[in-house]
PDB file of N, CA and C in Angstrom:
ATOM      1  N   MET Y   1       0.825  -1.180   0.000  1.00 44.00           N
ATOM      2  CA  MET Y   1       0.000   0.000   0.000  1.00 44.00           C
ATOM      3  C   MET Y   1       0.876   1.254   0.000  1.00 44.00           C
ATOM      4  N   ALA Y   2       0.358   2.317  -0.537  1.00 46.00           N
ATOM      5  CA  ALA Y   2       1.106   3.562  -0.623  1.00 46.00           C
ATOM      6  C   ALA Y   2       1.402   4.134   0.752  1.00 46.00           C
ATOM      7  N   THR Y   3       0.463   4.008   1.670  1.00 45.00           N
ATOM      8  CA  THR Y   3       0.706   4.555   3.004  1.00 45.00           C
ATOM      9  C   THR Y   3       1.778   3.768   3.730  1.00 45.00           C
ATOM     10  N   ASP Y   4       1.854   2.457   3.502  1.00 44.00           N
ATOM     11  CA  ASP Y   4       2.899   1.662   4.139  1.00 44.00           C
ATOM     12  C   ASP Y   4       4.278   2.088   3.654  1.00 44.00           C
ATOM     13  N   VAL Y   5       4.398   2.375   2.380  1.00 41.00           N
ATOM     14  CA  VAL Y   5       5.676   2.791   1.802  1.00 41.00           C
ATOM     15  C   VAL Y   5       6.072   4.149   2.370  1.00 41.00           C
ATOM     16  N   ALA Y   6       5.142   5.069   2.436  1.00 42.00           N
ATOM     17  CA  ALA Y   6       5.448   6.405   2.938  1.00 42.00           C
ATOM     18  C   ALA Y   6       5.890   6.361   4.395  1.00 42.00           C
ATOM     19  N   GLU Y   7       5.284   5.503   5.185  1.00 45.00           N
ATOM     20  CA  GLU Y   7       5.650   5.425   6.596  1.00 45.00           C
ATOM     21  C   GLU Y   7       7.027   4.807   6.782  1.00 45.00           C
ATOM     22  N   GLN Y   8       7.456   3.980   5.847  1.00 43.00           N
ATOM     23  CA  GLN Y   8       8.740   3.304   5.976  1.00 43.00           C
ATOM     24  C   GLN Y   8       9.882   4.134   5.407  1.00 43.00           C
ATOM     25  N   GLN Y   9       9.589   5.103   4.555  1.00 50.00           N
ATOM     26  CA  GLN Y   9      10.634   5.890   3.940  1.00 50.00           C
ATOM     27  C   GLN Y   9      11.199   6.899   4.931  1.00 50.00           C
ATOM     28  N   PRO Y  10      12.536   7.070   4.899  1.00 53.00           N
ATOM     29  CA  PRO Y  10      13.107   8.136   5.716  1.00 53.00           C
ATOM     30  C   PRO Y  10      12.550   9.478   5.243  1.00 53.00           C
ATOM     31  N   GLY Y  11      12.303  10.346   6.170  1.00 49.00           N
ATOM     32  CA  GLY Y  11      11.773  11.653   5.813  1.00 49.00           C
ATOM     33  C   GLY Y  11      10.285  11.626   5.564  1.00 49.00           C
ATOM     34  N   GLY Y  12       9.629  10.544   5.990  1.00 54.00           N
ATOM     35  CA  GLY Y  12       8.188  10.418   5.816  1.00 54.00           C
ATOM     36  C   GLY Y  12       7.450  11.235   6.844  1.00 54.00           C
ATOM     37  N   PRO Y  13       6.272  10.792   7.242  1.00 61.00           N
ATOM     38  CA  PRO Y  13       5.435  11.570   8.162  1.00 61.00           C
ATOM     39  C   PRO Y  13       6.109  11.929   9.470  1.00 61.00           C
ATOM     40  N   ALA Y  14       6.954  11.056  10.002  1.00 61.00           N
ATOM     41  CA  ALA Y  14       7.620  11.380  11.272  1.00 61.00           C
ATOM     42  C   ALA Y  14       8.532  12.584  11.105  1.00 61.00           C
ATOM     43  N   ALA Y  15       9.290  12.629  10.010  1.00 66.00           N
ATOM     44  CA  ALA Y  15      10.167  13.774   9.768  1.00 66.00           C
ATOM     45  C   ALA Y  15       9.350  15.041   9.594  1.00 66.00           C
ATOM     46  N   SER Y  16       8.246  14.943   8.881  1.00 78.00           N
ATOM     47  CA  SER Y  16       7.396  16.103   8.661  1.00 78.00           C
ATOM     48  C   SER Y  16       6.855  16.650   9.978  1.00 78.00           C
ATOM     49  N   ALA Y  17       6.451  15.748  10.867  1.00 81.00           N
ATOM     50  CA  ALA Y  17       5.901  16.189  12.152  1.00 81.00           C
ATOM     51  C   ALA Y  17       6.955  16.885  12.999  1.00 81.00           C
ATOM     52  N   GLU Y  18       8.179  16.453  12.895  1.00 91.00           N
ATOM     53  CA  GLU Y  18       9.249  17.025  13.718  1.00 91.00           C
ATOM     54  C   GLU Y  18       9.857  18.289  13.119  1.00 91.00           C
ATOM     55  N   THR Y  19       9.955  18.337  11.792  1.00 93.00           N
ATOM     56  CA  THR Y  19      10.657  19.456  11.154  1.00 93.00           C
ATOM     57  C   THR Y  19       9.784  20.294  10.241  1.00 93.00           C
ATOM     58  N   GLY Y  20       8.598  19.826   9.916  1.00 94.00           N
ATOM     59  CA  GLY Y  20       7.708  20.576   9.052  1.00 94.00           C
ATOM     60  C   GLY Y  20       7.934  20.341   7.578  1.00 94.00           C
ATOM     61  N   THR Y  21       8.771  19.365   7.235  1.00 93.00           N
ATOM     62  CA  THR Y  21       9.019  19.077   5.824  1.00 93.00           C
ATOM     63  C   THR Y  21       9.203  17.581   5.626  1.00 93.00           C
ATOM     64  N   ASP Y  22       8.822  17.108   4.444  1.00 93.00           N
ATOM     65  CA  ASP Y  22       9.023  15.704   4.105  1.00 93.00           C
ATOM     66  C   ASP Y  22      10.340  15.484   3.374  1.00 93.00           C
ATOM     67  N   ALA Y  23      11.002  16.556   2.951  1.00 93.00           N
ATOM     68  CA  ALA Y  23      12.272  16.433   2.232  1.00 93.00           C
ATOM     69  C   ALA Y  23      13.377  16.062   3.223  1.00 93.00           C
ATOM     70  N   GLN Y  24      13.982  14.901   3.028  1.00 94.00           N
ATOM     71  CA  GLN Y  24      14.968  14.390   3.981  1.00 94.00           C
ATOM     72  C   GLN Y  24      16.156  15.326   4.151  1.00 94.00           C
ATOM     73  N   ASP Y  25      16.680  15.856   3.044  1.00 95.00           N
ATOM     74  CA  ASP Y  25      17.830  16.756   3.126  1.00 95.00           C
ATOM     75  C   ASP Y  25      17.499  17.993   3.961  1.00 95.00           C
ATOM     76  N   ALA Y  26      16.342  18.575   3.697  1.00 95.00           N
ATOM     77  CA  ALA Y  26      15.919  19.755   4.454  1.00 95.00           C
ATOM     78  C   ALA Y  26      15.670  19.386   5.916  1.00 95.00           C
ATOM     79  N   SER Y  27      15.070  18.235   6.135  1.00 95.00           N
ATOM     80  CA  SER Y  27      14.800  17.783   7.501  1.00 95.00           C
ATOM     81  C   SER Y  27      16.099  17.605   8.283  1.00 95.00           C
ATOM     82  N   ASP Y  28      17.105  17.024   7.643  1.00 95.00           N
ATOM     83  CA  ASP Y  28      18.408  16.837   8.300  1.00 95.00           C
ATOM     84  C   ASP Y  28      19.055  18.179   8.631  1.00 95.00           C
ATOM     85  N   ARG Y  29      18.983  19.134   7.699  1.00 96.00           N
ATOM     86  CA  ARG Y  29      19.565  20.461   7.943  1.00 96.00           C
ATOM     87  C   ARG Y  29      18.836  21.164   9.084  1.00 96.00           C
ATOM     88  N   ILE Y  30      17.512  21.060   9.089  1.00 96.00           N
ATOM     89  CA  ILE Y  30      16.717  21.677  10.152  1.00 96.00           C
ATOM     90  C   ILE Y  30      17.090  21.081  11.502  1.00 96.00           C
ATOM     91  N   THR Y  31      17.219  19.761  11.557  1.00 96.00           N
ATOM     92  CA  THR Y  31      17.591  19.095  12.812  1.00 96.00           C
ATOM     93  C   THR Y  31      18.953  19.590  13.297  1.00 96.00           C
ATOM     94  N   ALA Y  32      19.919  19.704  12.394  1.00 97.00           N
ATOM     95  CA  ALA Y  32      21.252  20.183  12.778  1.00 97.00           C
ATOM     96  C   ALA Y  32      21.191  21.630  13.266  1.00 97.00           C
ATOM     97  N   MET Y  33      20.434  22.461  12.570  1.00 97.00           N
ATOM     98  CA  MET Y  33      20.328  23.863  12.991  1.00 97.00           C
ATOM     99  C   MET Y  33      19.636  23.978  14.347  1.00 97.00           C
ATOM    100  N   ARG Y  34      18.630  23.138  14.561  1.00 97.00           N
ATOM    101  CA  ARG Y  34      17.936  23.167  15.850  1.00 97.00           C
ATOM    102  C   ARG Y  34      18.853  22.715  16.978  1.00 97.00           C
ATOM    103  N   GLN Y  35      19.727  21.780  16.702  1.00 98.00           N
ATOM    104  CA  GLN Y  35      20.685  21.365  17.730  1.00 98.00           C
ATOM    105  C   GLN Y  35      21.582  22.534  18.115  1.00 98.00           C
ATOM    106  N   ARG Y  36      22.032  23.299  17.125  1.00 98.00           N
ATOM    107  CA  ARG Y  36      22.862  24.469  17.411  1.00 98.00           C
ATOM    108  C   ARG Y  36      22.063  25.531  18.164  1.00 98.00           C
ATOM    109  N   ILE Y  37      20.806  25.714  17.782  1.00 98.00           N
ATOM    110  CA  ILE Y  37      19.939  26.659  18.503  1.00 98.00           C
ATOM    111  C   ILE Y  37      19.829  26.243  19.967  1.00 98.00           C
ATOM    112  N   ASP Y  38      19.655  24.956  20.221  1.00 98.00           N
ATOM    113  CA  ASP Y  38      19.570  24.466  21.606  1.00 98.00           C
ATOM    114  C   ASP Y  38      20.856  24.741  22.368  1.00 98.00           C
ATOM    115  N   GLU Y  39      22.010  24.574  21.703  1.00 98.00           N
ATOM    116  CA  GLU Y  39      23.301  24.883  22.341  1.00 98.00           C
ATOM    117  C   GLU Y  39      23.378  26.365  22.692  1.00 98.00           C
ATOM    118  N   ILE Y  40      22.960  27.211  21.759  1.00 98.00           N
ATOM    119  CA  ILE Y  40      22.971  28.661  21.995  1.00 98.00           C
ATOM    120  C   ILE Y  40      22.018  29.018  23.129  1.00 98.00           C
ATOM    121  N   ASP Y  41      20.826  28.420  23.135  1.00 98.00           N
ATOM    122  CA  ASP Y  41      19.865  28.671  24.214  1.00 98.00           C
ATOM    123  C   ASP Y  41      20.467  28.305  25.565  1.00 98.00           C
ATOM    124  N   ASN Y  42      21.153  27.175  25.646  1.00 98.00           N
ATOM    125  CA  ASN Y  42      21.773  26.763  26.907  1.00 98.00           C
ATOM    126  C   ASN Y  42      22.837  27.755  27.344  1.00 98.00           C
ATOM    127  N   ALA Y  43      23.630  28.234  26.388  1.00 98.00           N
ATOM    128  CA  ALA Y  43      24.657  29.237  26.710  1.00 98.00           C
ATOM    129  C   ALA Y  43      24.005  30.535  27.179  1.00 98.00           C
ATOM    130  N   LEU Y  44      22.924  30.954  26.509  1.00 97.00           N
ATOM    131  CA  LEU Y  44      22.220  32.173  26.923  1.00 97.00           C
ATOM    132  C   LEU Y  44      21.675  32.047  28.341  1.00 97.00           C
ATOM    133  N   ILE Y  45      21.112  30.898  28.646  1.00 97.00           N
ATOM    134  CA  ILE Y  45      20.576  30.677  29.998  1.00 97.00           C
ATOM    135  C   ILE Y  45      21.689  30.769  31.030  1.00 97.00           C
ATOM    136  N   GLN Y  46      22.820  30.124  30.758  1.00 98.00           N
ATOM    137  CA  GLN Y  46      23.940  30.171  31.704  1.00 98.00           C
ATOM    138  C   GLN Y  46      24.466  31.592  31.850  1.00 98.00           C
ATOM    139  N   LEU Y  47      24.607  32.299  30.750  1.00 98.00           N
ATOM    140  CA  LEU Y  47      25.088  33.683  30.809  1.00 98.00           C
ATOM    141  C   LEU Y  47      24.093  34.585  31.524  1.00 98.00           C
ATOM    142  N   TRP Y  48      22.802  34.374  31.278  1.00 97.00           N
ATOM    143  CA  TRP Y  48      21.753  35.148  31.952  1.00 97.00           C
ATOM    144  C   TRP Y  48      21.875  34.978  33.463  1.00 97.00           C
ATOM    145  N   GLN Y  49      22.010  33.737  33.905  1.00 96.00           N
ATOM    146  CA  GLN Y  49      22.103  33.455  35.336  1.00 96.00           C
ATOM    147  C   GLN Y  49      23.376  34.049  35.929  1.00 96.00           C
ATOM    148  N   GLU Y  50      24.487  33.958  35.207  1.00 97.00           N
ATOM    149  CA  GLU Y  50      25.745  34.533  35.695  1.00 97.00           C
ATOM    150  C   GLU Y  50      25.643  36.051  35.778  1.00 97.00           C
ATOM    151  N   ARG Y  51      25.056  36.662  34.748  1.00 97.00           N
ATOM    152  CA  ARG Y  51      24.924  38.115  34.743  1.00 97.00           C
ATOM    153  C   ARG Y  51      24.029  38.592  35.883  1.00 97.00           C
ATOM    154  N   ALA Y  52      22.919  37.907  36.103  1.00 96.00           N
ATOM    155  CA  ALA Y  52      22.003  38.288  37.177  1.00 96.00           C
ATOM    156  C   ALA Y  52      22.703  38.184  38.534  1.00 96.00           C
ATOM    157  N   ALA Y  53      23.459  37.124  38.741  1.00 96.00           N
ATOM    158  CA  ALA Y  53      24.166  36.951  40.012  1.00 96.00           C
ATOM    159  C   ALA Y  53      25.197  38.065  40.211  1.00 96.00           C
ATOM    160  N   LEU Y  54      25.941  38.396  39.171  1.00 96.00           N
ATOM    161  CA  LEU Y  54      26.932  39.469  39.276  1.00 96.00           C
ATOM    162  C   LEU Y  54      26.264  40.814  39.547  1.00 96.00           C
ATOM    163  N   SER Y  55      25.168  41.066  38.860  1.00 96.00           N
ATOM    164  CA  SER Y  55      24.448  42.321  39.058  1.00 96.00           C
ATOM    165  C   SER Y  55      23.931  42.431  40.487  1.00 96.00           C
ATOM    166  N   GLN Y  56      23.424  41.342  41.022  1.00 94.00           N
ATOM    167  CA  GLN Y  56      22.946  41.339  42.403  1.00 94.00           C
ATOM    168  C   GLN Y  56      24.099  41.590  43.374  1.00 94.00           C
ATOM    169  N   GLN Y  57      25.272  41.050  43.070  1.00 95.00           N
ATOM    170  CA  GLN Y  57      26.443  41.286  43.921  1.00 95.00           C
ATOM    171  C   GLN Y  57      26.876  42.750  43.859  1.00 95.00           C
ATOM    172  N   VAL Y  58      26.819  43.333  42.666  1.00 95.00           N
ATOM    173  CA  VAL Y  58      27.150  44.751  42.524  1.00 95.00           C
ATOM    174  C   VAL Y  58      26.205  45.583  43.384  1.00 95.00           C
ATOM    175  N   GLY Y  59      24.911  45.311  43.274  1.00 93.00           N
ATOM    176  CA  GLY Y  59      23.929  46.054  44.054  1.00 93.00           C
ATOM    177  C   GLY Y  59      24.131  45.898  45.547  1.00 93.00           C
ATOM    178  N   ALA Y  60      24.387  44.676  45.992  1.00 94.00           N
ATOM    179  CA  ALA Y  60      24.603  44.431  47.423  1.00 94.00           C
ATOM    180  C   ALA Y  60      25.857  45.150  47.909  1.00 94.00           C
ATOM    181  N   THR Y  61      26.908  45.132  47.105  1.00 96.00           N
ATOM    182  CA  THR Y  61      28.153  45.812  47.475  1.00 96.00           C
ATOM    183  C   THR Y  61      27.938  47.316  47.548  1.00 96.00           C
ATOM    184  N   ARG Y  62      27.208  47.841  46.576  1.00 96.00           N
ATOM    185  CA  ARG Y  62      26.941  49.284  46.554  1.00 96.00           C
ATOM    186  C   ARG Y  62      26.123  49.695  47.783  1.00 96.00           C
ATOM    187  N   LEU Y  63      25.058  48.935  48.090  1.00 94.00           N
ATOM    188  CA  LEU Y  63      24.231  49.256  49.258  1.00 94.00           C
ATOM    189  C   LEU Y  63      25.010  49.123  50.562  1.00 94.00           C
ATOM    190  N   ALA Y  64      25.829  48.083  50.666  1.00 96.00           N
ATOM    191  CA  ALA Y  64      26.612  47.861  51.890  1.00 96.00           C
ATOM    192  C   ALA Y  64      27.614  48.982  52.130  1.00 96.00           C
ATOM    193  N   SER Y  65      28.024  49.651  51.056  1.00 97.00           N
ATOM    194  CA  SER Y  65      28.992  50.740  51.215  1.00 97.00           C
ATOM    195  C   SER Y  65      28.304  52.104  51.312  1.00 97.00           C
ATOM    196  N   GLY Y  66      26.971  52.092  51.448  1.00 97.00           N
ATOM    197  CA  GLY Y  66      26.240  53.337  51.604  1.00 97.00           C
ATOM    198  C   GLY Y  66      25.800  53.962  50.293  1.00 97.00           C
ATOM    199  N   GLY Y  67      25.944  53.242  49.201  1.00 96.00           N
ATOM    200  CA  GLY Y  67      25.551  53.768  47.898  1.00 96.00           C
ATOM    201  C   GLY Y  67      24.058  53.613  47.642  1.00 96.00           C
ATOM    202  N   THR Y  68      23.659  54.023  46.469  1.00 94.00           N
ATOM    203  CA  THR Y  68      22.256  53.955  46.077  1.00 94.00           C
ATOM    204  C   THR Y  68      21.894  52.557  45.594  1.00 94.00           C
ATOM    205  N   ARG Y  69      20.601  52.266  45.606  1.00 89.00           N
ATOM    206  CA  ARG Y  69      20.133  50.958  45.131  1.00 89.00           C
ATOM    207  C   ARG Y  69      20.368  50.816  43.635  1.00 89.00           C
ATOM    208  N   LEU Y  70      20.126  51.885  42.889  1.00 92.00           N
ATOM    209  CA  LEU Y  70      20.287  51.877  41.443  1.00 92.00           C
ATOM    210  C   LEU Y  70      21.204  53.002  41.007  1.00 92.00           C
ATOM    211  N   VAL Y  71      21.852  52.784  39.868  1.00 95.00           N
ATOM    212  CA  VAL Y  71      22.594  53.844  39.202  1.00 95.00           C
ATOM    213  C   VAL Y  71      21.936  53.993  37.838  1.00 95.00           C
ATOM    214  N   LEU Y  72      21.060  54.974  37.749  1.00 95.00           N
ATOM    215  CA  LEU Y  72      20.249  55.128  36.546  1.00 95.00           C
ATOM    216  C   LEU Y  72      21.083  55.390  35.297  1.00 95.00           C
ATOM    217  N   SER Y  73      22.195  56.081  35.429  1.00 97.00           N
ATOM    218  CA  SER Y  73      23.044  56.327  34.257  1.00 97.00           C
ATOM    219  C   SER Y  73      23.602  55.012  33.713  1.00 97.00           C
ATOM    220  N   ARG Y  74      23.900  54.075  34.591  1.00 96.00           N
ATOM    221  CA  ARG Y  74      24.385  52.766  34.170  1.00 96.00           C
ATOM    222  C   ARG Y  74      23.259  52.003  33.464  1.00 96.00           C
ATOM    223  N   GLU Y  75      22.055  52.055  33.999  1.00 96.00           N
ATOM    224  CA  GLU Y  75      20.934  51.372  33.360  1.00 96.00           C
ATOM    225  C   GLU Y  75      20.658  51.965  31.980  1.00 96.00           C
ATOM    226  N   ARG Y  76      20.734  53.291  31.861  1.00 97.00           N
ATOM    227  CA  ARG Y  76      20.511  53.925  30.562  1.00 97.00           C
ATOM    228  C   ARG Y  76      21.600  53.498  29.576  1.00 97.00           C
ATOM    229  N   GLU Y  77      22.825  53.391  30.028  1.00 98.00           N
ATOM    230  CA  GLU Y  77      23.925  52.950  29.169  1.00 98.00           C
ATOM    231  C   GLU Y  77      23.644  51.545  28.616  1.00 98.00           C
ATOM    232  N   ILE Y  78      23.164  50.665  29.464  1.00 98.00           N
ATOM    233  CA  ILE Y  78      22.844  49.296  29.047  1.00 98.00           C
ATOM    234  C   ILE Y  78      21.678  49.303  28.061  1.00 98.00           C
ATOM    235  N   LEU Y  79      20.629  50.060  28.377  1.00 97.00           N
ATOM    236  CA  LEU Y  79      19.483  50.176  27.464  1.00 97.00           C
ATOM    237  C   LEU Y  79      19.921  50.691  26.094  1.00 97.00           C
ATOM    238  N   ASP Y  80      20.746  51.726  26.083  1.00 98.00           N
ATOM    239  CA  ASP Y  80      21.214  52.302  24.819  1.00 98.00           C
ATOM    240  C   ASP Y  80      22.041  51.306  24.019  1.00 98.00           C
ATOM    241  N   ARG Y  81      22.891  50.543  24.700  1.00 98.00           N
ATOM    242  CA  ARG Y  81      23.740  49.553  24.024  1.00 98.00           C
ATOM    243  C   ARG Y  81      22.889  48.466  23.370  1.00 98.00           C
ATOM    244  N   PHE Y  82      21.903  47.954  24.091  1.00 98.00           N
ATOM    245  CA  PHE Y  82      21.030  46.917  23.550  1.00 98.00           C
ATOM    246  C   PHE Y  82      20.195  47.459  22.391  1.00 98.00           C
ATOM    247  N   ARG Y  83      19.671  48.676  22.552  1.00 98.00           N
ATOM    248  CA  ARG Y  83      18.855  49.281  21.499  1.00 98.00           C
ATOM    249  C   ARG Y  83      19.689  49.505  20.243  1.00 98.00           C
ATOM    250  N   ALA Y  84      20.911  49.979  20.400  1.00 98.00           N
ATOM    251  CA  ALA Y  84      21.776  50.229  19.241  1.00 98.00           C
ATOM    252  C   ALA Y  84      22.099  48.930  18.498  1.00 98.00           C
ATOM    253  N   ALA Y  85      22.277  47.867  19.238  1.00 98.00           N
ATOM    254  CA  ALA Y  85      22.649  46.593  18.613  1.00 98.00           C
ATOM    255  C   ALA Y  85      21.451  45.826  18.063  1.00 98.00           C
ATOM    256  N   LEU Y  86      20.289  45.951  18.716  1.00 98.00           N
ATOM    257  CA  LEU Y  86      19.163  45.076  18.388  1.00 98.00           C
ATOM    258  C   LEU Y  86      17.880  45.803  18.005  1.00 98.00           C
ATOM    259  N   GLY Y  87      17.899  47.116  18.013  1.00 97.00           N
ATOM    260  CA  GLY Y  87      16.691  47.862  17.678  1.00 97.00           C
ATOM    261  C   GLY Y  87      15.696  47.856  18.827  1.00 97.00           C
ATOM    262  N   ALA Y  88      14.429  48.027  18.481  1.00 95.00           N
ATOM    263  CA  ALA Y  88      13.375  48.132  19.499  1.00 95.00           C
ATOM    264  C   ALA Y  88      13.315  46.894  20.391  1.00 95.00           C
ATOM    265  N   ASP Y  89      13.531  45.721  19.821  1.00 97.00           N
ATOM    266  CA  ASP Y  89      13.529  44.509  20.643  1.00 97.00           C
ATOM    267  C   ASP Y  89      14.660  44.529  21.668  1.00 97.00           C
ATOM    268  N   GLY Y  90      15.744  45.214  21.337  1.00 98.00           N
ATOM    269  CA  GLY Y  90      16.860  45.327  22.266  1.00 98.00           C
ATOM    270  C   GLY Y  90      16.476  46.032  23.546  1.00 98.00           C
ATOM    271  N   THR Y  91      15.614  47.033  23.419  1.00 97.00           N
ATOM    272  CA  THR Y  91      15.146  47.751  24.600  1.00 97.00           C
ATOM    273  C   THR Y  91      14.384  46.804  25.520  1.00 97.00           C
ATOM    274  N   GLN Y  92      13.494  46.020  24.955  1.00 97.00           N
ATOM    275  CA  GLN Y  92      12.720  45.076  25.755  1.00 97.00           C
ATOM    276  C   GLN Y  92      13.625  44.028  26.397  1.00 97.00           C
ATOM    277  N   LEU Y  93      14.579  43.540  25.638  1.00 97.00           N
ATOM    278  CA  LEU Y  93      15.513  42.551  26.181  1.00 97.00           C
ATOM    279  C   LEU Y  93      16.341  43.155  27.314  1.00 97.00           C
ATOM    280  N   ALA Y  94      16.813  44.374  27.119  1.00 97.00           N
ATOM    281  CA  ALA Y  94      17.606  45.031  28.159  1.00 97.00           C
ATOM    282  C   ALA Y  94      16.797  45.211  29.431  1.00 97.00           C
ATOM    283  N   LEU Y  95      15.535  45.575  29.296  1.00 96.00           N
ATOM    284  CA  LEU Y  95      14.691  45.745  30.486  1.00 96.00           C
ATOM    285  C   LEU Y  95      14.559  44.427  31.245  1.00 96.00           C
ATOM    286  N   LEU Y  96      14.426  43.326  30.533  1.00 95.00           N
ATOM    287  CA  LEU Y  96      14.357  42.019  31.178  1.00 95.00           C
ATOM    288  C   LEU Y  96      15.672  41.657  31.855  1.00 95.00           C
ATOM    289  N   VAL Y  97      16.767  41.939  31.171  1.00 96.00           N
ATOM    290  CA  VAL Y  97      18.084  41.644  31.727  1.00 96.00           C
ATOM    291  C   VAL Y  97      18.310  42.464  33.000  1.00 96.00           C
ATOM    292  N   LEU Y  98      17.971  43.731  32.941  1.00 96.00           N
ATOM    293  CA  LEU Y  98      18.150  44.591  34.110  1.00 96.00           C
ATOM    294  C   LEU Y  98      17.282  44.109  35.271  1.00 96.00           C
ATOM    295  N   ARG Y  99      16.063  43.746  34.989  1.00 95.00           N
ATOM    296  CA  ARG Y  99      15.165  43.279  36.055  1.00 95.00           C
ATOM    297  C   ARG Y  99      15.680  41.995  36.682  1.00 95.00           C
ATOM    298  N   ALA Y 100      16.248  41.120  35.874  1.00 94.00           N
ATOM    299  CA  ALA Y 100      16.783  39.864  36.418  1.00 94.00           C
ATOM    300  C   ALA Y 100      17.897  40.130  37.423  1.00 94.00           C
ATOM    301  N   GLY Y 101      18.644  41.196  37.218  1.00 93.00           N
ATOM    302  CA  GLY Y 101      19.756  41.497  38.104  1.00 93.00           C
ATOM    303  C   GLY Y 101      19.385  42.298  39.326  1.00 93.00           C
ATOM    304  N   ARG Y 102      18.392  43.147  39.221  1.00 89.00           N
ATOM    305  CA  ARG Y 102      18.052  44.030  40.330  1.00 89.00           C
ATOM    306  C   ARG Y 102      16.705  43.734  40.946  1.00 89.00           C
ATOM    307  N   GLY Y 103      15.874  42.970  40.254  1.00 81.00           N
ATOM    308  CA  GLY Y 103      14.519  42.722  40.719  1.00 81.00           C
ATOM    309  C   GLY Y 103      13.595  43.817  40.243  1.00 81.00           C
ATOM    310  N   PRO Y 104      12.306  43.668  40.472  1.00 75.00           N
ATOM    311  CA  PRO Y 104      11.351  44.692  40.022  1.00 75.00           C
ATOM    312  C   PRO Y 104      11.520  45.969  40.827  1.00 75.00           C
ATOM    313  N   LEU Y 105      11.163  47.073  40.207  1.00 72.00           N
ATOM    314  CA  LEU Y 105      11.264  48.365  40.904  1.00 72.00           C
ATOM    315  C   LEU Y 105      10.094  48.563  41.834  1.00 72.00           C
TER     316      LEU Y 105
END
């Protein structure tokens, strides 16, 4: 039967469900790219956590020495850097990054 053949062929329905295509070559490339995306996501998560911890240490050190809770000029510098590199989405990302390090205002 035709359906039996399609189910047995590499790149058949299972490949389509996982990658969105029945073309084996494209499916293989998509799988490889997704593996790299997963590696990048893991690195971003680790860097996010490291950055948040460092930012919290900076804040604690500043407060312990009698400084202010926030340095708005520093936050603006970070916002500007992200916006310049990433456009409008950079601003949103920077706000999330800043919040992760200092907590909500």
